[in-house]
Amino acid sequence: MGIVVQKYGGSSVADAAGVKRVAQRIVNTKKAGHQVVVVVSAMGDTTDELIDLANEVSPLPPARELDMLLTAGERISMAVLAMAIQNLGHEARSFTGSQAGVITDAAHGKAKIIDVTPGRIEAAIGEGAIAIVAGFQGVSQTTKDITTLGRGGSDTTAVALAVALKADVCEIYSDVDGIFTADPRIEPRARKVPRISYEETLEMAAQGAKILHLRCVEYARRYDMPIHVRSSFSEKEGTWVVKAEDVAQENSMEAAIITGVAHDRSQAKITIVGVPDKPGEAASIFRAVADAQINLDMIVQNVSAAATSLTDISFTLPRGEGQTAMTALSRLQESVGFDSLQYDDSVGKVSIVGAGMSSSPGISARFFEALSEAGVNIEMISTSEIRVSVVVAETQVEAAVNAAHAAFDLGSDEIEAVVYGGTGR
Ligand code: ASP
Ligand code: MG
């Protein structure tokens, strides 16, 4: 009899009917002989609605109060879920993140888990109850204030609890049947990936695939906690996120070179035009960006024009941080002596990811050929050992995903992907 941690996303518990359906599923797992710990997200679009509400009363809601407000979303779902389970005749007890022992740093809105002390959870399941934990939240070790882990953070709560409880598996339930070779919302021929390594999942998540919270995969990799990503709307086996060795073993017959195509529409591009090509310029530019706490992604510096010895530097960053970055950079204009700044938020990023690409040449060429045949213009390129990413016009993201998916034979003959719920918001 092992411990199973199950996490249900907002779309799985969007309304009372969803809550009852999930309650039944949890009870079934309990009846199968497991000790069950459940992590739950806020119902439907509750978190977004709470953010809208905060913005209505204040243009800049204080971070401490915003966290206090947002954690209310998960409190609602944990309590109603516990009620629904009790109504089915099984004991269930709900706990806030703080009660469950999720200890974080003090960074409101993006707190990091530094320790998990799940004494109350262990006691509850030890007494035969089902424990329900509010996802996405914790309590700061230093300030004792309530914190949130960042959007989508319930996944991380689930994995962290699974690790602390030495669970057999962390099951993450959403409204799709697993991890797909591309987002089924824009690639109808997307196929479900049966097994994928932590590393590939990290790349997919970092490149915008909205499958799992990035930090949850990092956490799972660090402690080797297998994640089973599956739908709460079907009984189908989902995708197992496991060690690379375990994927290789399973796929020994014929490993796919490319595992999936990810896309991201949340980025913007800044170009610094006419930067003097001499030592230290890039350093002062990116020091300013770093000091403004901007998470930049791709950086491209063009070869300087011989006549002027001026160069252009472009980089991508999350759109939400665009304003801050532009302000920080314009302060440097005089000291660095560049000509101008350009801001473009109508870009998107498309990436191909696959552990097999490090050992097979010609992958980039095939990708770029497919884009060119689809009439997609590439604005920037970056690569890692297991990924090739391009920045394209936002209007061409879909065409680029479809082209890459076809070029690497990722599509299935039948339509496999079912999107059961969710507004995709
Ligand atoms: N409710 C939070 C959000 O929507 C956390 C989560 O869903 O994991 O971001
Ligand atoms: Mg949510």
Coordinates of C-alpha atoms and ligand atoms in Angstrom, one line a residue:
M1 CA 0.0 0.0 0.0
G2 CA 1.7 3.1 -1.2
I3 CA 1.2 6.8 -1.0
V4 CA -0.3 8.4 -4.1
V5 CA -0.3 12.2 -4.6
Q6 CA -2.9 13.4 -7.0
K7 CA -3.1 17.0 -8.3
Y8 CA -6.3 18.3 -9.9
G9 CA -6.1 21.5 -12.0
G10 CA -8.7 24.2 -12.1
S11 CA -10.4 22.9 -15.2
S12 CA -11.0 19.5 -13.5
V13 CA -12.8 21.2 -10.6
A14 CA -14.4 24.0 -12.5
D15 CA -17.9 23.6 -11.0
A16 CA -19.8 21.4 -8.5
A17 CA -20.2 18.6 -11.0
G18 CA -16.5 18.6 -11.6
V19 CA -15.8 18.6 -7.9
K20 CA -18.1 15.6 -7.5
R21 CA -16.5 13.7 -10.4
V22 CA -13.0 14.3 -9.0
A23 CA -14.2 13.3 -5.5
Q24 CA -15.4 9.9 -6.9
R25 CA -12.1 9.4 -8.6
I26 CA -10.2 10.1 -5.4
V27 CA -12.4 7.7 -3.5
N28 CA -11.8 5.0 -6.2
T29 CA -8.0 5.4 -5.6
K30 CA -8.5 5.1 -1.9
K31 CA -10.6 2.0 -2.4
A32 CA -7.9 0.5 -4.5
G33 CA -5.8 0.4 -1.4
H34 CA -3.7 3.5 -1.6
Q35 CA -3.1 6.3 0.9
V36 CA -4.2 9.4 -1.0
V37 CA -3.0 13.0 -0.7
V38 CA -4.7 15.4 -3.1
V39 CA -3.5 18.8 -4.2
V40 CA -6.1 21.0 -5.7
S41 CA -6.0 24.3 -7.7
A42 CA -8.6 27.0 -7.7
M43 CA -11.9 26.3 -9.4
G44 CA -11.9 27.2 -13.1
D45 CA -10.7 30.7 -13.8
T46 CA -11.0 31.8 -10.2
T47 CA -7.4 33.0 -9.9
D48 CA -7.8 35.2 -13.0
E49 CA -11.0 36.6 -11.6
L50 CA -9.4 37.4 -8.3
I51 CA -6.5 39.1 -10.1
D52 CA -9.1 41.2 -12.1
L53 CA -10.8 42.1 -8.9
A54 CA -7.6 43.2 -7.3
N55 CA -6.8 45.4 -10.3
E56 CA -10.2 47.0 -10.1
V57 CA -9.5 48.2 -6.6
S58 CA -5.9 49.1 -7.0
P59 CA -3.7 49.6 -10.1
L60 CA -0.7 48.1 -8.2
P61 CA -2.0 45.7 -5.6
P62 CA 0.5 45.2 -2.8
A63 CA 2.2 41.8 -3.2
R64 CA 1.4 40.6 0.3
E65 CA -2.3 41.3 0.0
L66 CA -2.4 39.9 -3.5
D67 CA -1.0 36.6 -2.3
M68 CA -3.5 36.5 0.6
L69 CA -6.3 37.1 -1.9
L70 CA -5.2 34.5 -4.5
T71 CA -4.7 31.7 -2.0
A72 CA -8.4 32.0 -1.2
G73 CA -9.1 30.4 -4.6
E74 CA -7.5 27.1 -3.5
R75 CA -9.1 27.3 -0.1
I76 CA -12.5 27.2 -1.7
S77 CA -11.7 24.2 -3.8
M78 CA -10.0 22.2 -1.0
A79 CA -13.0 22.7 1.3
V80 CA -15.7 21.8 -1.2
L81 CA -13.7 18.8 -2.4
A82 CA -13.4 17.5 1.2
M83 CA -17.1 18.0 1.6
A84 CA -17.9 16.1 -1.6
I85 CA -15.6 13.2 -0.5
Q86 CA -17.2 13.1 2.9
N87 CA -20.6 13.0 1.2
L88 CA -19.4 9.7 -0.5
G89 CA -18.8 8.3 2.9
H90 CA -15.0 8.7 3.2
E91 CA -13.1 10.8 5.6
A92 CA -11.4 13.8 4.1
R93 CA -9.6 16.7 5.7
S94 CA -8.5 19.9 4.0
F95 CA -5.3 21.8 4.8
T96 CA -3.9 25.1 3.6
G97 CA -0.4 25.1 2.2
S98 CA 0.8 26.5 5.5
Q99 CA -0.9 23.8 7.5
A100 CA 0.5 21.2 5.2
G101 CA 4.0 22.4 6.0
V102 CA 4.9 24.1 2.7
I103 CA 7.6 26.5 3.8
T104 CA 8.8 29.1 1.3
D105 CA 11.0 32.1 1.0
A106 CA 9.4 35.5 1.3
A107 CA 9.2 36.4 -2.5
H108 CA 5.5 37.1 -2.9
G109 CA 4.0 36.0 -6.2
K110 CA 7.0 33.7 -7.0
A111 CA 8.0 32.1 -3.7
K112 CA 10.3 29.1 -3.8
I113 CA 9.7 26.1 -1.6
I114 CA 12.6 25.7 0.8
D115 CA 11.2 22.9 3.0
V116 CA 8.2 20.7 3.4
T117 CA 7.2 19.4 6.8
P118 CA 4.0 17.4 6.2
G119 CA 3.5 16.2 9.8
R120 CA -0.3 16.9 9.7
I121 CA -0.7 15.2 6.4
E122 CA 1.1 12.1 7.6
A123 CA -1.1 12.1 10.6
A124 CA -4.2 12.4 8.6
I125 CA -3.5 9.6 6.1
G126 CA -2.1 7.5 9.0
E127 CA -5.6 7.7 10.5
G128 CA -7.1 6.6 7.2
A129 CA -8.3 10.0 6.0
I130 CA -7.8 11.5 2.6
A131 CA -5.8 14.7 2.9
I132 CA -6.6 17.6 0.6
V133 CA -4.0 20.3 0.3
A134 CA -4.4 23.8 -1.2
G135 CA -1.9 24.1 -4.1
F136 CA 0.2 27.1 -5.1
Q137 CA 0.8 28.4 -1.7
G138 CA 3.0 28.3 1.4
V139 CA 4.2 30.3 4.3
S140 CA 7.4 32.3 4.5
Q141 CA 9.9 31.0 6.9
T142 CA 11.1 34.5 7.7
T143 CA 8.1 36.8 7.6
K144 CA 5.4 34.2 8.4
D145 CA 3.3 35.7 5.7
I146 CA 1.3 33.7 3.2
T147 CA 3.0 33.3 -0.1
T148 CA 2.2 32.0 -3.6
L149 CA 4.5 30.0 -5.9
G150 CA 3.6 31.7 -9.2
R151 CA 0.9 30.9 -11.7
G152 CA 0.4 27.2 -12.2
G153 CA 2.3 26.5 -9.0
S154 CA 0.0 23.8 -7.7
D155 CA 2.0 21.3 -9.8
T156 CA 5.0 22.2 -7.7
T157 CA 3.1 21.8 -4.5
A158 CA 2.1 18.3 -5.6
V159 CA 5.6 17.2 -6.5
A160 CA 7.2 18.7 -3.4
L161 CA 4.6 16.9 -1.2
A162 CA 5.1 13.7 -3.1
V163 CA 8.9 13.9 -2.5
A164 CA 8.4 14.8 1.2
L165 CA 6.0 12.0 1.7
K166 CA 8.1 9.5 -0.3
A167 CA 5.1 8.8 -2.5
D168 CA 5.2 6.2 -5.3
V169 CA 4.0 8.6 -7.9
C170 CA 2.7 12.1 -8.4
E171 CA -0.3 12.1 -10.7
I172 CA -1.1 15.4 -12.3
Y173 CA -4.6 15.6 -13.7
S174 CA -5.7 18.2 -16.2
D175 CA -8.1 18.5 -19.1
V176 CA -5.9 16.7 -21.7
D177 CA -4.8 13.0 -21.8
G178 CA -1.1 13.7 -21.3
I179 CA 1.8 15.5 -22.9
F180 CA 1.3 15.8 -26.7
T181 CA 3.8 16.2 -29.5
A182 CA 2.3 19.7 -29.9
D183 CA -0.6 21.7 -28.4
P184 CA -3.7 19.9 -29.7
R185 CA -5.5 23.2 -29.8
I186 CA -3.4 24.3 -32.8
E187 CA -2.1 20.9 -34.1
P188 CA -5.1 18.5 -34.4
R189 CA -2.8 15.6 -35.4
A190 CA -0.8 15.8 -32.2
R191 CA 0.0 12.5 -30.6
K192 CA 0.3 11.5 -27.0
V193 CA 3.9 10.9 -25.8
P194 CA 3.8 7.7 -23.6
R195 CA 7.1 8.5 -21.8
I196 CA 9.3 11.6 -21.8
S197 CA 12.4 12.5 -19.8
Y198 CA 12.6 15.2 -17.2
E199 CA 15.1 17.0 -19.4
E200 CA 12.8 17.1 -22.5
T201 CA 9.8 18.1 -20.4
L202 CA 11.8 20.9 -18.9
E203 CA 12.7 22.2 -22.3
M204 CA 9.1 21.9 -23.5
A205 CA 7.8 23.7 -20.5
A206 CA 10.5 26.4 -20.7
Q207 CA 9.6 26.9 -24.3
G208 CA 6.0 27.6 -23.6
A209 CA 4.3 24.3 -23.7
K210 CA 1.6 24.7 -21.0
I211 CA 2.0 21.1 -19.7
L212 CA 3.6 21.4 -16.4
H213 CA 5.0 24.1 -14.2
L214 CA 8.7 24.4 -14.9
R215 CA 9.7 24.3 -11.3
C216 CA 7.7 21.2 -10.6
V217 CA 9.7 19.3 -13.3
E218 CA 13.0 20.6 -11.9
Y219 CA 11.9 19.4 -8.5
A220 CA 10.9 16.0 -9.8
R221 CA 14.1 15.6 -11.6
R222 CA 16.2 16.6 -8.6
Y223 CA 14.5 13.9 -6.5
D224 CA 13.6 11.5 -9.2
M225 CA 9.9 11.5 -8.6
P226 CA 8.0 10.0 -11.5
I227 CA 5.1 12.2 -12.7
H228 CA 2.1 10.7 -14.4
V229 CA 0.3 13.5 -16.4
R230 CA -3.2 12.4 -17.3
S231 CA -6.8 13.6 -17.7
S232 CA -9.4 13.6 -15.0
F233 CA -12.0 13.3 -17.6
S234 CA -11.0 9.8 -18.9
E235 CA -9.4 6.6 -17.5
K236 CA -6.7 6.6 -20.2
E237 CA -3.1 6.1 -19.3
G238 CA -1.4 9.4 -19.7
T239 CA 2.3 10.4 -20.1
W240 CA 5.0 9.3 -17.7
V241 CA 7.7 11.9 -17.0
V242 CA 10.7 9.8 -15.8
K243 CA 14.5 9.5 -15.9
A244 CA 16.1 9.6 -19.4
E245 CA 17.4 6.0 -18.8
D246 CA 13.9 4.8 -18.2
V247 CA 12.6 6.4 -21.5
A248 CA 15.5 5.0 -23.4
Q249 CA 14.8 1.5 -22.1
E250 CA 11.2 1.6 -23.0
N251 CA 11.8 3.1 -26.5
S252 CA 14.9 1.0 -27.3
M253 CA 13.3 -0.2 -30.6
E254 CA 13.2 3.1 -32.3
A255 CA 13.8 6.3 -30.5
A256 CA 12.1 9.4 -31.9
I257 CA 14.6 12.1 -32.7
I258 CA 12.1 14.9 -32.0
T259 CA 9.7 14.4 -29.1
G260 CA 7.6 17.5 -29.5
V261 CA 7.1 21.0 -30.8
A262 CA 6.4 23.8 -28.2
H263 CA 5.2 27.3 -28.9
D264 CA 5.1 30.4 -26.8
R265 CA 3.2 33.6 -27.4
S266 CA 4.1 35.4 -24.2
Q267 CA 7.4 36.9 -25.3
A268 CA 8.5 40.2 -26.7
K269 CA 11.6 41.3 -28.5
I270 CA 13.8 44.3 -27.7
T271 CA 16.4 45.5 -30.2
I272 CA 19.1 47.9 -29.2
V273 CA 20.2 49.7 -32.4
G274 CA 23.6 51.0 -33.1
V275 CA 25.6 49.8 -30.1
P276 CA 29.4 50.7 -30.3
D277 CA 31.3 47.5 -30.9
K278 CA 33.8 47.7 -28.1
P279 CA 34.5 45.6 -25.0
G280 CA 32.1 46.2 -22.1
E281 CA 29.0 47.4 -24.0
A282 CA 27.1 44.2 -23.8
A283 CA 28.1 43.8 -20.2
S284 CA 26.7 47.2 -19.2
I285 CA 23.5 46.6 -21.1
F286 CA 22.8 43.2 -19.6
R287 CA 23.8 44.3 -16.2
A288 CA 21.1 46.9 -16.4
V289 CA 18.6 44.3 -17.6
A290 CA 19.6 41.9 -14.8
D291 CA 19.4 44.6 -12.1
A292 CA 15.8 45.3 -13.3
Q293 CA 15.1 41.5 -12.5
I294 CA 14.2 40.8 -16.1
N295 CA 14.3 37.1 -17.2
L296 CA 15.7 37.3 -20.7
D297 CA 15.8 34.4 -23.0
M298 CA 17.4 34.5 -26.4
I299 CA 20.1 37.0 -27.2
V300 CA 21.4 37.8 -30.7
Q301 CA 24.2 40.2 -31.5
N302 CA 24.7 41.0 -35.2
V303 CA 28.1 41.3 -36.8
S304 CA 28.9 45.0 -36.7
A305 CA 28.9 46.9 -40.0
A306 CA 32.5 47.5 -40.9
A307 CA 32.0 51.1 -41.9
T308 CA 30.4 52.2 -38.7
S309 CA 31.6 49.6 -36.2
L310 CA 28.1 49.7 -34.7
T311 CA 26.1 46.6 -33.9
D312 CA 22.5 45.7 -33.1
I313 CA 21.7 43.5 -30.1
S314 CA 18.3 41.9 -29.8
F315 CA 16.9 39.8 -27.0
T316 CA 13.6 38.3 -26.0
L317 CA 11.9 38.5 -22.6
P318 CA 8.4 38.0 -21.1
R319 CA 5.9 40.6 -22.4
G320 CA 4.9 41.6 -18.9
E321 CA 8.5 42.7 -18.2
G322 CA 8.8 44.8 -21.4
Q323 CA 8.1 48.2 -19.9
T324 CA 10.5 47.7 -17.0
A325 CA 13.3 46.6 -19.4
M326 CA 12.7 49.5 -21.8
T327 CA 12.9 52.0 -18.9
A328 CA 16.1 50.5 -17.6
L329 CA 17.7 50.5 -21.0
S330 CA 16.7 54.0 -22.0
R331 CA 18.6 55.2 -18.9
L332 CA 21.8 53.8 -20.5
Q333 CA 21.4 55.4 -23.8
E334 CA 23.8 58.2 -23.1
S335 CA 26.5 56.2 -21.3
V336 CA 26.5 53.3 -23.8
G337 CA 25.9 55.6 -26.7
F338 CA 23.5 53.4 -28.8
D339 CA 21.1 55.0 -31.4
S340 CA 17.7 53.7 -30.4
L341 CA 15.5 51.0 -28.8
Q342 CA 12.8 49.0 -30.6
Y343 CA 10.1 47.0 -28.8
D344 CA 8.1 44.4 -30.6
D345 CA 5.5 42.3 -28.8
S346 CA 4.0 40.6 -31.8
V347 CA 6.4 37.8 -31.9
G348 CA 6.2 34.1 -31.0
K349 CA 8.6 31.4 -30.3
V350 CA 8.5 27.9 -31.8
S351 CA 10.8 25.1 -30.6
I352 CA 11.5 21.5 -31.5
V353 CA 12.7 19.4 -28.5
G354 CA 14.2 15.9 -28.5
A355 CA 16.9 14.0 -26.7
G356 CA 17.8 12.2 -29.9
M357 CA 18.9 15.4 -31.8
S358 CA 22.3 15.6 -30.2
S359 CA 23.3 12.4 -32.1
S360 CA 21.6 13.1 -35.4
P361 CA 22.9 15.8 -37.8
G362 CA 20.7 17.8 -40.0
I363 CA 17.9 18.5 -37.6
S364 CA 18.1 22.3 -37.8
A365 CA 18.3 22.2 -41.6
R366 CA 15.1 20.1 -41.8
F367 CA 13.3 22.4 -39.4
F368 CA 14.3 25.6 -41.2
E369 CA 13.4 24.0 -44.6
A370 CA 10.0 23.2 -43.3
L371 CA 9.5 26.8 -42.1
S372 CA 10.7 28.2 -45.4
E373 CA 8.3 25.9 -47.4
A374 CA 5.5 27.2 -45.1
G375 CA 6.5 30.8 -45.9
V376 CA 7.6 31.5 -42.3
N377 CA 10.3 34.0 -41.8
I378 CA 12.8 33.3 -39.0
E379 CA 13.8 36.4 -36.9
M380 CA 16.1 34.8 -34.3
I381 CA 17.5 31.3 -33.6
S382 CA 18.8 29.7 -30.5
T383 CA 19.7 26.1 -29.6
S384 CA 20.5 23.8 -26.7
E385 CA 21.8 20.3 -26.8
I386 CA 18.2 18.9 -27.2
R387 CA 16.3 21.9 -28.6
V388 CA 16.2 24.3 -31.6
S389 CA 14.0 27.5 -31.1
V390 CA 13.1 30.2 -33.5
V391 CA 11.4 33.6 -33.0
V392 CA 8.8 34.3 -35.7
A393 CA 6.0 36.8 -36.2
E394 CA 3.1 36.0 -33.9
T395 CA 0.8 35.5 -36.8
Q396 CA 3.0 32.7 -38.2
V397 CA 3.3 30.7 -35.0
E398 CA 0.5 28.3 -35.9
A399 CA 1.9 27.7 -39.4
A400 CA 5.4 27.1 -38.0
V401 CA 4.1 24.6 -35.4
N402 CA 2.2 22.7 -38.1
A403 CA 5.2 22.7 -40.5
A404 CA 7.6 21.4 -37.9
H405 CA 5.2 18.8 -36.7
A406 CA 4.8 17.4 -40.2
A407 CA 8.5 17.7 -41.1
F408 CA 9.4 15.3 -38.2
D409 CA 6.5 12.9 -38.8
L410 CA 5.0 13.6 -35.4
G411 CA 1.4 13.4 -36.5
S412 CA -0.9 10.5 -35.9
D413 CA -3.3 9.2 -38.6
E414 CA -6.3 9.5 -36.3
I415 CA -7.2 12.4 -34.2
E416 CA -6.0 11.3 -30.7
A417 CA -6.1 14.5 -28.7
V418 CA -9.3 15.4 -26.9
V419 CA -9.4 18.6 -25.0
Y420 CA -12.1 18.0 -22.3
G421 CA -12.4 21.3 -20.6
G422 CA -10.8 24.5 -19.7
T423 CA -11.0 27.9 -21.3
G424 CA -7.2 28.0 -22.0
R425 CA -7.2 31.2 -20.2
Ligands
ASP1 N1 -4.7 28.7 -9.3 C1 -3.3 29.0 -9.6 C2 -3.3 29.5 -11.0 O1 -4.3 29.5 -11.7 C3 -2.4 27.9 -9.4 C4 -2.6 26.7 -10.2 O2 -3.6 26.6 -11.0 O3 -1.7 25.8 -10.2 O4 -2.2 29.9 -11.5
MG2 MG -5.5 27.7 -12.5

